[in-house]
């Protein structure tokens, strides 16, 4: 191989490498632009965020117009606790009463102590 051919091949490899770096950088710039727009609250976020689906709530457990547990929900929670399903009990209480994780855990812990 002649010296000019070696220089041409090396130049081609360097060009390909730089082109790949350019595309990676452009992709990262687009991601950062999107993150910045989202943080600033702009509407031109790419891709647009998906709307969150409301949780499906089993409303027959909730006492009407009250923050107290309905007898059905309390019975279900006690059954889950008796079966050793504390996490499932916390989850069902959170869904039924729209509580935070901490509040639901504290409530179920108190029920478990009784």
CSV table of N, CA, C and O in Angstrom, one decimal:
chain,number,residue,atom,x,y,z
A,1,UNK,N,0.8,-1.2,0.0
A,1,UNK,CA,0.0,0.0,0.0
A,1,UNK,C,0.9,1.2,0.0
A,1,UNK,O,1.9,1.3,0.7
A,2,UNK,N,0.4,2.2,-0.7
A,2,UNK,CA,1.2,3.4,-0.8
A,2,UNK,C,0.8,4.3,0.4
A,2,UNK,O,-0.2,4.1,1.0
A,3,UNK,N,1.7,5.2,0.6
A,3,UNK,CA,1.5,6.2,1.7
A,3,UNK,C,0.2,7.0,1.6
A,3,UNK,O,-0.5,7.2,2.6
A,4,UNK,N,-0.2,7.4,0.4
A,4,UNK,CA,-1.4,8.2,0.2
A,4,UNK,C,-2.6,7.4,0.4
A,4,UNK,O,-3.6,7.9,0.9
A,5,UNK,N,-2.6,6.1,0.1
A,5,UNK,CA,-3.7,5.2,0.4
A,5,UNK,C,-3.9,5.0,1.9
A,5,UNK,O,-5.1,5.0,2.4
A,6,UNK,N,-2.8,4.9,2.6
A,6,UNK,CA,-2.9,4.7,4.1
A,6,UNK,C,-3.5,6.0,4.7
A,6,UNK,O,-4.4,6.0,5.6
A,7,UNK,N,-3.0,7.2,4.2
A,7,UNK,CA,-3.5,8.4,4.7
A,7,UNK,C,-5.0,8.6,4.4
A,7,UNK,O,-5.8,9.1,5.2
A,8,UNK,N,-5.4,8.2,3.2
A,8,UNK,CA,-6.9,8.3,2.8
A,8,UNK,C,-7.7,7.4,3.7
A,8,UNK,O,-8.8,7.8,4.1
A,9,UNK,N,-7.3,6.2,4.0
A,9,UNK,CA,-8.0,5.2,4.8
A,9,UNK,C,-8.1,5.8,6.3
A,9,UNK,O,-9.2,5.8,6.9
A,10,UNK,N,-7.0,6.3,6.8
A,10,UNK,CA,-7.0,6.8,8.1
A,10,UNK,C,-8.0,8.0,8.2
A,10,UNK,O,-8.7,8.2,9.1
A,11,UNK,N,-7.9,8.9,7.2
A,11,UNK,CA,-8.8,10.1,7.1
A,11,UNK,C,-10.2,9.6,7.1
A,11,UNK,O,-11.1,10.3,7.7
A,12,UNK,N,-10.5,8.6,6.3
A,12,UNK,CA,-11.9,8.1,6.2
A,12,UNK,C,-12.4,7.6,7.6
A,12,UNK,O,-13.5,7.9,8.0
A,13,UNK,N,-11.5,6.8,8.2
A,13,UNK,CA,-11.9,6.3,9.6
A,13,UNK,C,-12.1,7.4,10.6
A,13,UNK,O,-13.1,7.4,11.4
A,14,UNK,N,-11.3,8.4,10.5
A,14,UNK,CA,-11.4,9.6,11.4
A,14,UNK,C,-12.7,10.3,11.1
A,14,UNK,O,-13.5,10.7,12.0
A,15,UNK,N,-13.0,10.5,9.9
A,15,UNK,CA,-14.3,11.2,9.5
A,15,UNK,C,-15.5,10.4,9.9
A,15,UNK,O,-16.5,11.0,10.4
A,16,UNK,N,-15.5,9.1,9.8
A,16,UNK,CA,-16.6,8.3,10.3
A,16,UNK,C,-16.8,8.4,11.8
A,16,UNK,O,-17.9,8.6,12.3
A,17,UNK,N,-15.6,8.3,12.5
A,17,UNK,CA,-15.7,8.5,13.9
A,17,UNK,C,-16.2,9.8,14.4
A,17,UNK,O,-17.1,9.9,15.2
A,18,UNK,N,-15.8,10.9,13.7
A,18,UNK,CA,-16.3,12.2,14.1
A,18,UNK,C,-17.8,12.4,13.7
A,18,UNK,O,-18.5,13.0,14.4
A,19,UNK,N,-18.2,11.8,12.6
A,19,UNK,CA,-19.6,11.8,12.2
A,19,UNK,C,-20.5,11.1,13.3
A,19,UNK,O,-21.6,11.7,13.7
A,20,UNK,N,-20.1,10.0,13.8
A,20,UNK,CA,-20.8,9.3,14.8
A,20,UNK,C,-20.9,10.1,16.1
A,20,UNK,O,-21.9,10.2,16.8
A,21,UNK,N,-19.7,10.7,16.5
A,21,UNK,CA,-19.7,11.6,17.7
A,21,UNK,C,-20.7,12.7,17.5
A,21,UNK,O,-21.4,13.1,18.4
A,22,UNK,N,-20.7,13.3,16.3
A,22,UNK,CA,-21.6,14.4,16.0
A,22,UNK,C,-23.1,14.0,16.2
A,22,UNK,O,-23.9,14.7,16.9
A,23,UNK,N,-23.5,12.8,15.7
A,23,UNK,CA,-24.9,12.4,15.8
A,23,UNK,C,-25.2,12.1,17.3
A,23,UNK,O,-26.3,12.4,17.8
A,24,UNK,N,-24.3,11.5,18.0
A,24,UNK,CA,-24.5,11.3,19.5
A,24,UNK,C,-24.7,12.6,20.2
A,24,UNK,O,-25.6,12.7,21.1
A,25,UNK,N,-23.8,13.5,19.9
A,25,UNK,CA,-24.0,14.8,20.6
A,25,UNK,C,-25.3,15.5,20.3
A,25,UNK,O,-25.9,16.1,21.1
A,26,UNK,N,-25.7,15.5,19.0
A,26,UNK,CA,-26.9,16.1,18.6
A,26,UNK,C,-28.1,15.4,19.3
A,26,UNK,O,-29.0,16.1,19.8
A,27,UNK,N,-28.1,14.1,19.4
A,27,UNK,CA,-29.1,13.4,20.2
A,27,UNK,C,-29.2,13.9,21.6
A,27,UNK,O,-30.2,14.1,22.2
A,28,UNK,N,-28.0,14.0,22.2
A,28,UNK,CA,-27.9,14.4,23.6
A,28,UNK,C,-28.4,15.9,23.8
A,28,UNK,O,-29.1,16.2,24.8
A,29,UNK,N,-28.1,16.7,22.9
A,29,UNK,CA,-28.6,18.1,22.9
A,29,UNK,C,-30.1,18.2,22.8
A,29,UNK,O,-30.7,18.9,23.5
A,30,UNK,N,-30.7,17.3,21.9
A,30,UNK,CA,-32.1,17.3,21.8
A,30,UNK,C,-32.8,16.8,23.1
A,30,UNK,O,-33.8,17.3,23.6
A,31,UNK,N,-32.2,15.8,23.8
A,31,UNK,CA,-32.7,15.3,25.1
A,31,UNK,C,-32.6,16.4,26.1
A,31,UNK,O,-33.6,16.6,26.9
A,32,UNK,N,-31.5,17.1,26.2
A,32,UNK,CA,-31.3,18.2,27.2
A,32,UNK,C,-32.3,19.4,26.9
A,32,UNK,O,-32.9,20.0,27.8
A,33,UNK,N,-32.5,19.7,25.6
A,33,UNK,CA,-33.5,20.7,25.3
A,33,UNK,C,-34.9,20.4,25.7
A,33,UNK,O,-35.6,21.2,26.3
A,34,UNK,N,-35.2,19.1,25.5
A,34,UNK,CA,-36.5,18.6,25.9
A,34,UNK,C,-36.7,18.7,27.4
A,34,UNK,O,-37.7,19.1,28.0
A,35,UNK,N,-35.6,18.2,28.2
A,35,UNK,CA,-35.7,18.3,29.6
A,35,UNK,C,-35.8,19.7,30.1
A,35,UNK,O,-36.6,20.0,31.0
A,36,UNK,N,-35.0,20.6,29.5
A,36,UNK,CA,-35.1,22.0,29.9
A,36,UNK,C,-36.5,22.6,29.7
A,36,UNK,O,-37.0,23.3,30.5
A,37,UNK,N,-37.1,22.3,28.5
A,37,UNK,CA,-38.4,22.8,28.2
A,37,UNK,C,-39.4,22.3,29.2
A,37,UNK,O,-40.3,23.0,29.7
A,38,UNK,N,-39.3,21.0,29.6
A,38,UNK,CA,-40.2,20.4,30.5
A,38,UNK,C,-40.1,21.0,31.9
A,38,UNK,O,-41.0,21.4,32.6
A,39,UNK,N,-38.8,21.3,32.3
A,39,UNK,CA,-38.6,21.9,33.6
A,39,UNK,C,-39.1,23.4,33.7
A,39,UNK,O,-39.5,23.8,34.7
A,40,UNK,N,-39.0,24.0,32.5
A,40,UNK,CA,-39.5,25.4,32.5
A,40,UNK,C,-41.0,25.5,32.3
A,40,UNK,O,-41.5,26.6,32.3
A,41,UNK,N,-41.6,24.4,32.1
A,41,UNK,CA,-43.1,24.4,31.9
A,41,UNK,C,-43.6,24.8,30.6
A,41,UNK,O,-44.7,25.1,30.4
A,42,UNK,N,-42.7,24.7,29.6
A,42,UNK,CA,-43.1,25.1,28.2
A,42,UNK,C,-43.9,23.9,27.6
A,42,UNK,O,-43.8,22.8,28.0
A,43,UNK,N,-44.7,24.2,26.7
A,43,UNK,CA,-45.6,23.2,26.1
A,43,UNK,C,-44.9,22.5,24.9
A,43,UNK,O,-45.5,21.5,24.4
A,44,UNK,N,-43.8,23.0,24.4
A,44,UNK,CA,-43.2,22.3,23.3
A,44,UNK,C,-42.2,21.2,23.7
A,44,UNK,O,-41.1,21.1,23.1
A,45,UNK,N,-42.6,20.4,24.6
A,45,UNK,CA,-41.8,19.4,25.1
A,45,UNK,C,-41.8,18.2,24.1
A,45,UNK,O,-42.9,17.9,23.6
A,46,UNK,N,-40.6,17.7,23.8
A,46,UNK,CA,-40.6,16.6,22.8
A,46,UNK,C,-40.0,15.4,23.5
A,46,UNK,O,-38.9,15.4,24.0
A,47,UNK,N,-40.6,14.2,23.5
A,47,UNK,CA,-42.0,14.0,23.1
A,47,UNK,C,-43.0,14.5,24.2
A,47,UNK,O,-42.6,14.6,25.3
A,48,UNK,N,-44.2,14.8,23.8
A,48,UNK,CA,-45.1,15.3,24.8
A,48,UNK,C,-45.4,14.2,25.9
A,48,UNK,O,-45.4,13.1,25.5
A,49,UNK,N,-45.5,14.6,27.1
A,49,UNK,CA,-45.7,13.7,28.2
A,49,UNK,C,-47.1,13.0,28.0
A,49,UNK,O,-48.1,13.6,27.6
A,50,UNK,N,-47.2,11.8,28.4
A,50,UNK,CA,-48.5,11.1,28.4
A,50,UNK,C,-49.3,11.5,29.6
A,50,UNK,O,-48.8,11.6,30.7
A,51,UNK,N,-50.6,11.7,29.4
A,51,UNK,CA,-51.5,12.1,30.6
A,51,UNK,C,-51.6,10.9,31.5
A,51,UNK,O,-51.6,9.7,31.0
A,52,UNK,N,-51.5,11.1,32.8
A,52,UNK,CA,-51.6,10.0,33.7
A,52,UNK,C,-53.1,9.6,33.9
A,52,UNK,O,-54.0,10.4,33.9
A,53,UNK,N,-53.2,8.3,33.9
A,53,UNK,CA,-54.6,7.7,34.1
A,53,UNK,C,-55.0,7.8,35.5
A,53,UNK,O,-54.1,7.5,36.4
A,54,UNK,N,-56.2,8.2,35.8
A,54,UNK,CA,-56.6,8.1,37.2
A,54,UNK,C,-56.7,6.7,37.7
A,54,UNK,O,-57.0,5.8,37.0
A,55,UNK,N,-56.4,6.5,39.0
A,55,UNK,CA,-56.4,5.2,39.6
A,55,UNK,C,-57.9,4.7,39.6
A,55,UNK,O,-58.8,5.5,39.9
A,56,UNK,N,-58.1,3.5,39.4
A,56,UNK,CA,-59.4,2.9,39.5
A,56,UNK,C,-59.7,2.6,41.0
A,56,UNK,O,-58.9,1.9,41.6
A,57,UNK,N,-60.7,3.2,41.5
A,57,UNK,CA,-61.0,3.0,42.9
A,57,UNK,C,-62.2,2.2,43.1
A,57,UNK,O,-63.2,2.4,42.4
A,58,UNK,N,-62.1,1.2,44.0
A,58,UNK,CA,-63.2,0.4,44.3
A,58,UNK,C,-64.1,1.1,45.4
A,58,UNK,O,-63.8,1.1,46.6
A,59,UNK,N,-65.1,1.9,44.9
A,59,UNK,CA,-65.8,2.8,45.7
A,59,UNK,C,-66.8,2.1,46.7
A,59,UNK,O,-67.2,2.8,47.6
A,60,UNK,N,-67.1,0.8,46.6
A,60,UNK,CA,-68.1,0.3,47.5
A,60,UNK,C,-67.4,0.1,48.9
A,60,UNK,O,-68.1,-0.2,49.9
A,61,UNK,N,-66.1,0.3,49.0
A,61,UNK,CA,-65.5,0.2,50.3
A,61,UNK,C,-65.5,1.5,51.1
A,61,UNK,O,-65.3,1.5,52.3
A,62,UNK,N,-65.8,2.6,50.4
A,62,UNK,CA,-65.7,3.9,51.1
A,62,UNK,C,-67.1,4.2,51.7
A,62,UNK,O,-68.1,4.1,51.0
A,63,UNK,N,-67.1,4.6,52.9
A,63,UNK,CA,-68.4,5.1,53.5
A,63,UNK,C,-68.8,6.4,52.9
A,63,UNK,O,-67.9,7.3,52.6
A,64,UNK,N,-70.0,6.6,52.6
A,64,UNK,CA,-70.4,7.8,51.9
A,64,UNK,C,-70.2,9.0,52.8
A,64,UNK,O,-70.7,9.1,53.9
A,65,UNK,N,-69.5,10.0,52.2
A,65,UNK,CA,-69.3,11.3,52.8
A,65,UNK,C,-68.5,11.3,54.1
A,65,UNK,O,-68.6,12.2,54.9
A,66,UNK,N,-67.7,10.3,54.3
A,66,UNK,CA,-66.9,10.2,55.5
A,66,UNK,C,-65.5,9.7,55.2
A,66,UNK,O,-65.2,9.1,54.2
A,67,UNK,N,-64.6,10.1,56.1
A,67,UNK,CA,-63.2,9.6,56.0
A,67,UNK,C,-63.0,8.3,56.8
A,67,UNK,O,-61.9,7.8,56.8
A,68,UNK,N,-64.1,7.8,57.4
A,68,UNK,CA,-64.0,6.6,58.2
A,68,UNK,C,-64.0,5.4,57.2
A,68,UNK,O,-64.6,5.5,56.1
A,69,UNK,N,-63.5,4.3,57.6
A,69,UNK,CA,-63.5,3.1,56.8
A,69,UNK,C,-64.9,2.5,56.8
A,69,UNK,O,-65.5,2.5,57.8
A,70,UNK,N,-65.3,2.0,55.7
A,70,UNK,CA,-66.5,1.2,55.6
A,70,UNK,C,-66.3,-0.1,56.3
A,70,UNK,O,-65.2,-0.6,56.3
A,71,UNK,N,-67.3,-0.7,56.8
A,71,UNK,CA,-67.2,-2.1,57.4
A,71,UNK,C,-66.6,-3.1,56.4
A,71,UNK,O,-65.8,-3.9,56.8
A,72,UNK,N,-67.0,-3.0,55.1
A,72,UNK,CA,-66.4,-3.9,54.1
A,72,UNK,C,-64.9,-3.8,53.9
A,72,UNK,O,-64.2,-4.8,53.9
A,73,UNK,N,-64.5,-2.5,53.9
A,73,UNK,CA,-63.0,-2.3,53.7
A,73,UNK,C,-62.3,-2.7,54.9
A,73,UNK,O,-61.2,-3.4,54.8
A,74,UNK,N,-62.8,-2.4,56.1
A,74,UNK,CA,-62.1,-2.8,57.3
A,74,UNK,C,-62.0,-4.3,57.4
A,74,UNK,O,-61.0,-4.9,57.8
A,75,UNK,N,-63.1,-5.0,57.1
A,75,UNK,CA,-63.1,-6.5,57.1
A,75,UNK,C,-62.1,-7.0,56.1
A,75,UNK,O,-61.3,-8.0,56.4
A,76,UNK,N,-62.0,-6.4,54.9
A,76,UNK,CA,-61.1,-6.9,53.9
A,76,UNK,C,-59.6,-6.6,54.3
A,76,UNK,O,-58.8,-7.5,54.1
A,77,UNK,N,-59.3,-5.5,54.9
A,77,UNK,CA,-58.0,-5.2,55.4
A,77,UNK,C,-57.6,-6.2,56.5
A,77,UNK,O,-56.5,-6.7,56.5
A,78,UNK,N,-58.5,-6.5,57.4
A,78,UNK,CA,-58.2,-7.4,58.5
A,78,UNK,C,-57.9,-8.8,57.9
A,78,UNK,O,-57.1,-9.5,58.4
A,79,UNK,N,-58.7,-9.2,56.9
A,79,UNK,CA,-58.5,-10.5,56.3
A,79,UNK,C,-57.1,-10.5,55.6
A,79,UNK,O,-56.4,-11.5,55.8
A,80,UNK,N,-56.7,-9.5,54.9
A,80,UNK,CA,-55.4,-9.4,54.3
A,80,UNK,C,-54.3,-9.5,55.4
A,80,UNK,O,-53.3,-10.2,55.2
A,81,UNK,N,-54.5,-8.8,56.5
A,81,UNK,CA,-53.5,-8.8,57.5
A,81,UNK,C,-53.4,-10.2,58.1
A,81,UNK,O,-52.3,-10.7,58.4
A,82,UNK,N,-54.5,-10.9,58.3
A,82,UNK,CA,-54.5,-12.2,58.9
A,82,UNK,C,-53.8,-13.2,57.9
A,82,UNK,O,-53.1,-14.2,58.4
A,83,UNK,N,-53.9,-12.9,56.6
A,83,UNK,CA,-53.2,-13.8,55.6
A,83,UNK,C,-51.7,-13.4,55.5
A,83,UNK,O,-51.0,-14.1,54.7
A,84,UNK,N,-51.3,-12.3,56.1
A,84,UNK,CA,-49.9,-11.9,56.0
A,84,UNK,C,-49.6,-11.0,54.8
A,84,UNK,O,-48.5,-10.8,54.4
A,85,UNK,N,-50.7,-10.5,54.2
A,85,UNK,CA,-50.6,-9.6,53.0
A,85,UNK,C,-50.6,-8.1,53.4
A,85,UNK,O,-51.5,-7.4,53.0
A,86,UNK,N,-49.7,-7.7,54.2
A,86,UNK,CA,-49.7,-6.3,54.7
A,86,UNK,C,-49.5,-5.3,53.6
A,86,UNK,O,-50.2,-4.3,53.5
A,87,UNK,N,-48.7,-5.6,52.6
A,87,UNK,CA,-48.5,-4.7,51.5
A,87,UNK,C,-49.7,-4.6,50.7
A,87,UNK,O,-50.1,-3.5,50.3
A,88,UNK,N,-50.4,-5.7,50.4
A,88,UNK,CA,-51.7,-5.6,49.7
A,88,UNK,C,-52.7,-4.8,50.4
A,88,UNK,O,-53.5,-4.1,49.8
A,89,UNK,N,-52.7,-5.0,51.7
A,89,UNK,CA,-53.7,-4.2,52.6
A,89,UNK,C,-53.4,-2.7,52.5
A,89,UNK,O,-54.3,-1.9,52.3
A,90,UNK,N,-52.1,-2.3,52.5
A,90,UNK,CA,-51.7,-0.9,52.4
A,90,UNK,C,-52.2,-0.4,51.0
A,90,UNK,O,-52.7,0.7,50.9
A,91,UNK,N,-51.9,-1.2,50.0
A,91,UNK,CA,-52.3,-0.8,48.6
A,91,UNK,C,-53.8,-0.6,48.5
A,91,UNK,O,-54.3,0.4,47.9
A,92,UNK,N,-54.6,-1.5,49.0
A,92,UNK,CA,-56.0,-1.4,48.9
A,92,UNK,C,-56.5,-0.2,49.7
A,92,UNK,O,-57.5,0.5,49.2
A,93,UNK,N,-56.0,0.1,50.8
A,93,UNK,CA,-56.4,1.2,51.6
A,93,UNK,C,-56.0,2.5,50.9
A,93,UNK,O,-56.9,3.5,50.8
A,94,UNK,N,-54.8,2.6,50.3
A,94,UNK,CA,-54.4,3.8,49.5
A,94,UNK,C,-55.4,4.1,48.4
A,94,UNK,O,-55.8,5.2,48.2
A,95,UNK,N,-55.8,3.0,47.7
A,95,UNK,CA,-56.6,3.2,46.5
A,95,UNK,C,-58.0,3.6,46.9
A,95,UNK,O,-58.7,4.5,46.3
A,96,UNK,N,-58.5,3.0,48.0
A,96,UNK,CA,-59.9,3.3,48.4
A,96,UNK,C,-60.1,4.6,49.1
A,96,UNK,O,-61.1,5.3,48.9
A,97,UNK,N,-59.1,5.0,49.9
A,97,UNK,CA,-59.2,6.3,50.7
A,97,UNK,C,-58.3,7.4,50.1
A,97,UNK,O,-58.3,8.5,50.7
A,98,UNK,N,-57.6,7.2,49.0
A,98,UNK,CA,-56.7,8.2,48.4
A,98,UNK,C,-55.7,8.8,49.5
A,98,UNK,O,-55.5,10.0,49.6
A,99,UNK,N,-55.1,7.8,50.2
A,99,UNK,CA,-54.1,8.2,51.2
A,99,UNK,C,-52.7,8.2,50.6
A,99,UNK,O,-52.4,7.5,49.6
A,100,UNK,N,-51.8,8.9,51.3
A,100,UNK,CA,-50.4,8.7,50.9
A,100,UNK,C,-49.9,7.4,51.4
A,100,UNK,O,-50.5,6.7,52.2
A,101,UNK,N,-48.7,7.0,50.9
A,101,UNK,CA,-48.1,5.7,51.2
A,101,UNK,C,-47.9,5.7,52.7
A,101,UNK,O,-48.2,4.7,53.4
A,102,UNK,N,-47.3,6.7,53.3
A,102,UNK,CA,-47.0,6.8,54.7
A,102,UNK,C,-48.3,6.7,55.6
A,102,UNK,O,-48.3,5.9,56.5
A,103,UNK,N,-49.3,7.5,55.2
A,103,UNK,CA,-50.5,7.4,56.0
A,103,UNK,C,-51.2,6.1,55.9
A,103,UNK,O,-51.7,5.6,57.0
A,104,UNK,N,-51.2,5.4,54.8
A,104,UNK,CA,-51.8,4.1,54.7
A,104,UNK,C,-51.0,3.1,55.4
A,104,UNK,O,-51.6,2.2,56.1
A,105,UNK,N,-49.7,3.2,55.4
A,105,UNK,CA,-48.9,2.2,56.1
A,105,UNK,C,-49.1,2.4,57.6
A,105,UNK,O,-49.2,1.4,58.4
A,106,UNK,N,-49.1,3.7,58.1
A,106,UNK,CA,-49.3,3.9,59.5
A,106,UNK,C,-50.7,3.4,60.0
A,106,UNK,O,-50.8,2.8,61.0
A,107,UNK,N,-51.7,3.5,59.2
A,107,UNK,CA,-53.0,3.1,59.5
A,107,UNK,C,-53.0,1.5,59.6
A,107,UNK,O,-53.6,0.9,60.5
A,108,UNK,N,-52.4,0.9,58.6
A,108,UNK,CA,-52.4,-0.6,58.6
A,108,UNK,C,-51.6,-1.1,59.7
A,108,UNK,O,-51.9,-2.1,60.3
A,109,UNK,N,-50.5,-0.4,60.0
A,109,UNK,CA,-49.6,-0.9,61.1
A,109,UNK,C,-50.4,-0.8,62.4
A,109,UNK,O,-50.3,-1.7,63.3
A,110,UNK,N,-51.2,0.3,62.6
A,110,UNK,CA,-52.0,0.4,63.8
A,110,UNK,C,-53.1,-0.7,63.9
A,110,UNK,O,-53.4,-1.2,64.9
A,111,UNK,N,-53.7,-1.0,62.7
A,111,UNK,CA,-54.6,-2.1,62.7
A,111,UNK,C,-54.0,-3.4,63.1
A,111,UNK,O,-54.6,-4.2,63.8
A,112,UNK,N,-52.8,-3.6,62.6
A,112,UNK,CA,-52.1,-4.9,62.9
A,112,UNK,C,-51.7,-5.0,64.3
A,112,UNK,O,-51.6,-6.1,64.9
A,113,UNK,N,-51.5,-3.9,65.0
A,113,UNK,CA,-51.1,-3.9,66.4
A,113,UNK,C,-52.3,-4.2,67.3
A,113,UNK,O,-52.1,-4.8,68.4
A,114,UNK,N,-53.5,-3.9,66.8
A,114,UNK,CA,-54.7,-4.1,67.7
A,114,UNK,C,-55.1,-5.6,67.7
A,114,UNK,O,-54.9,-6.4,67.0
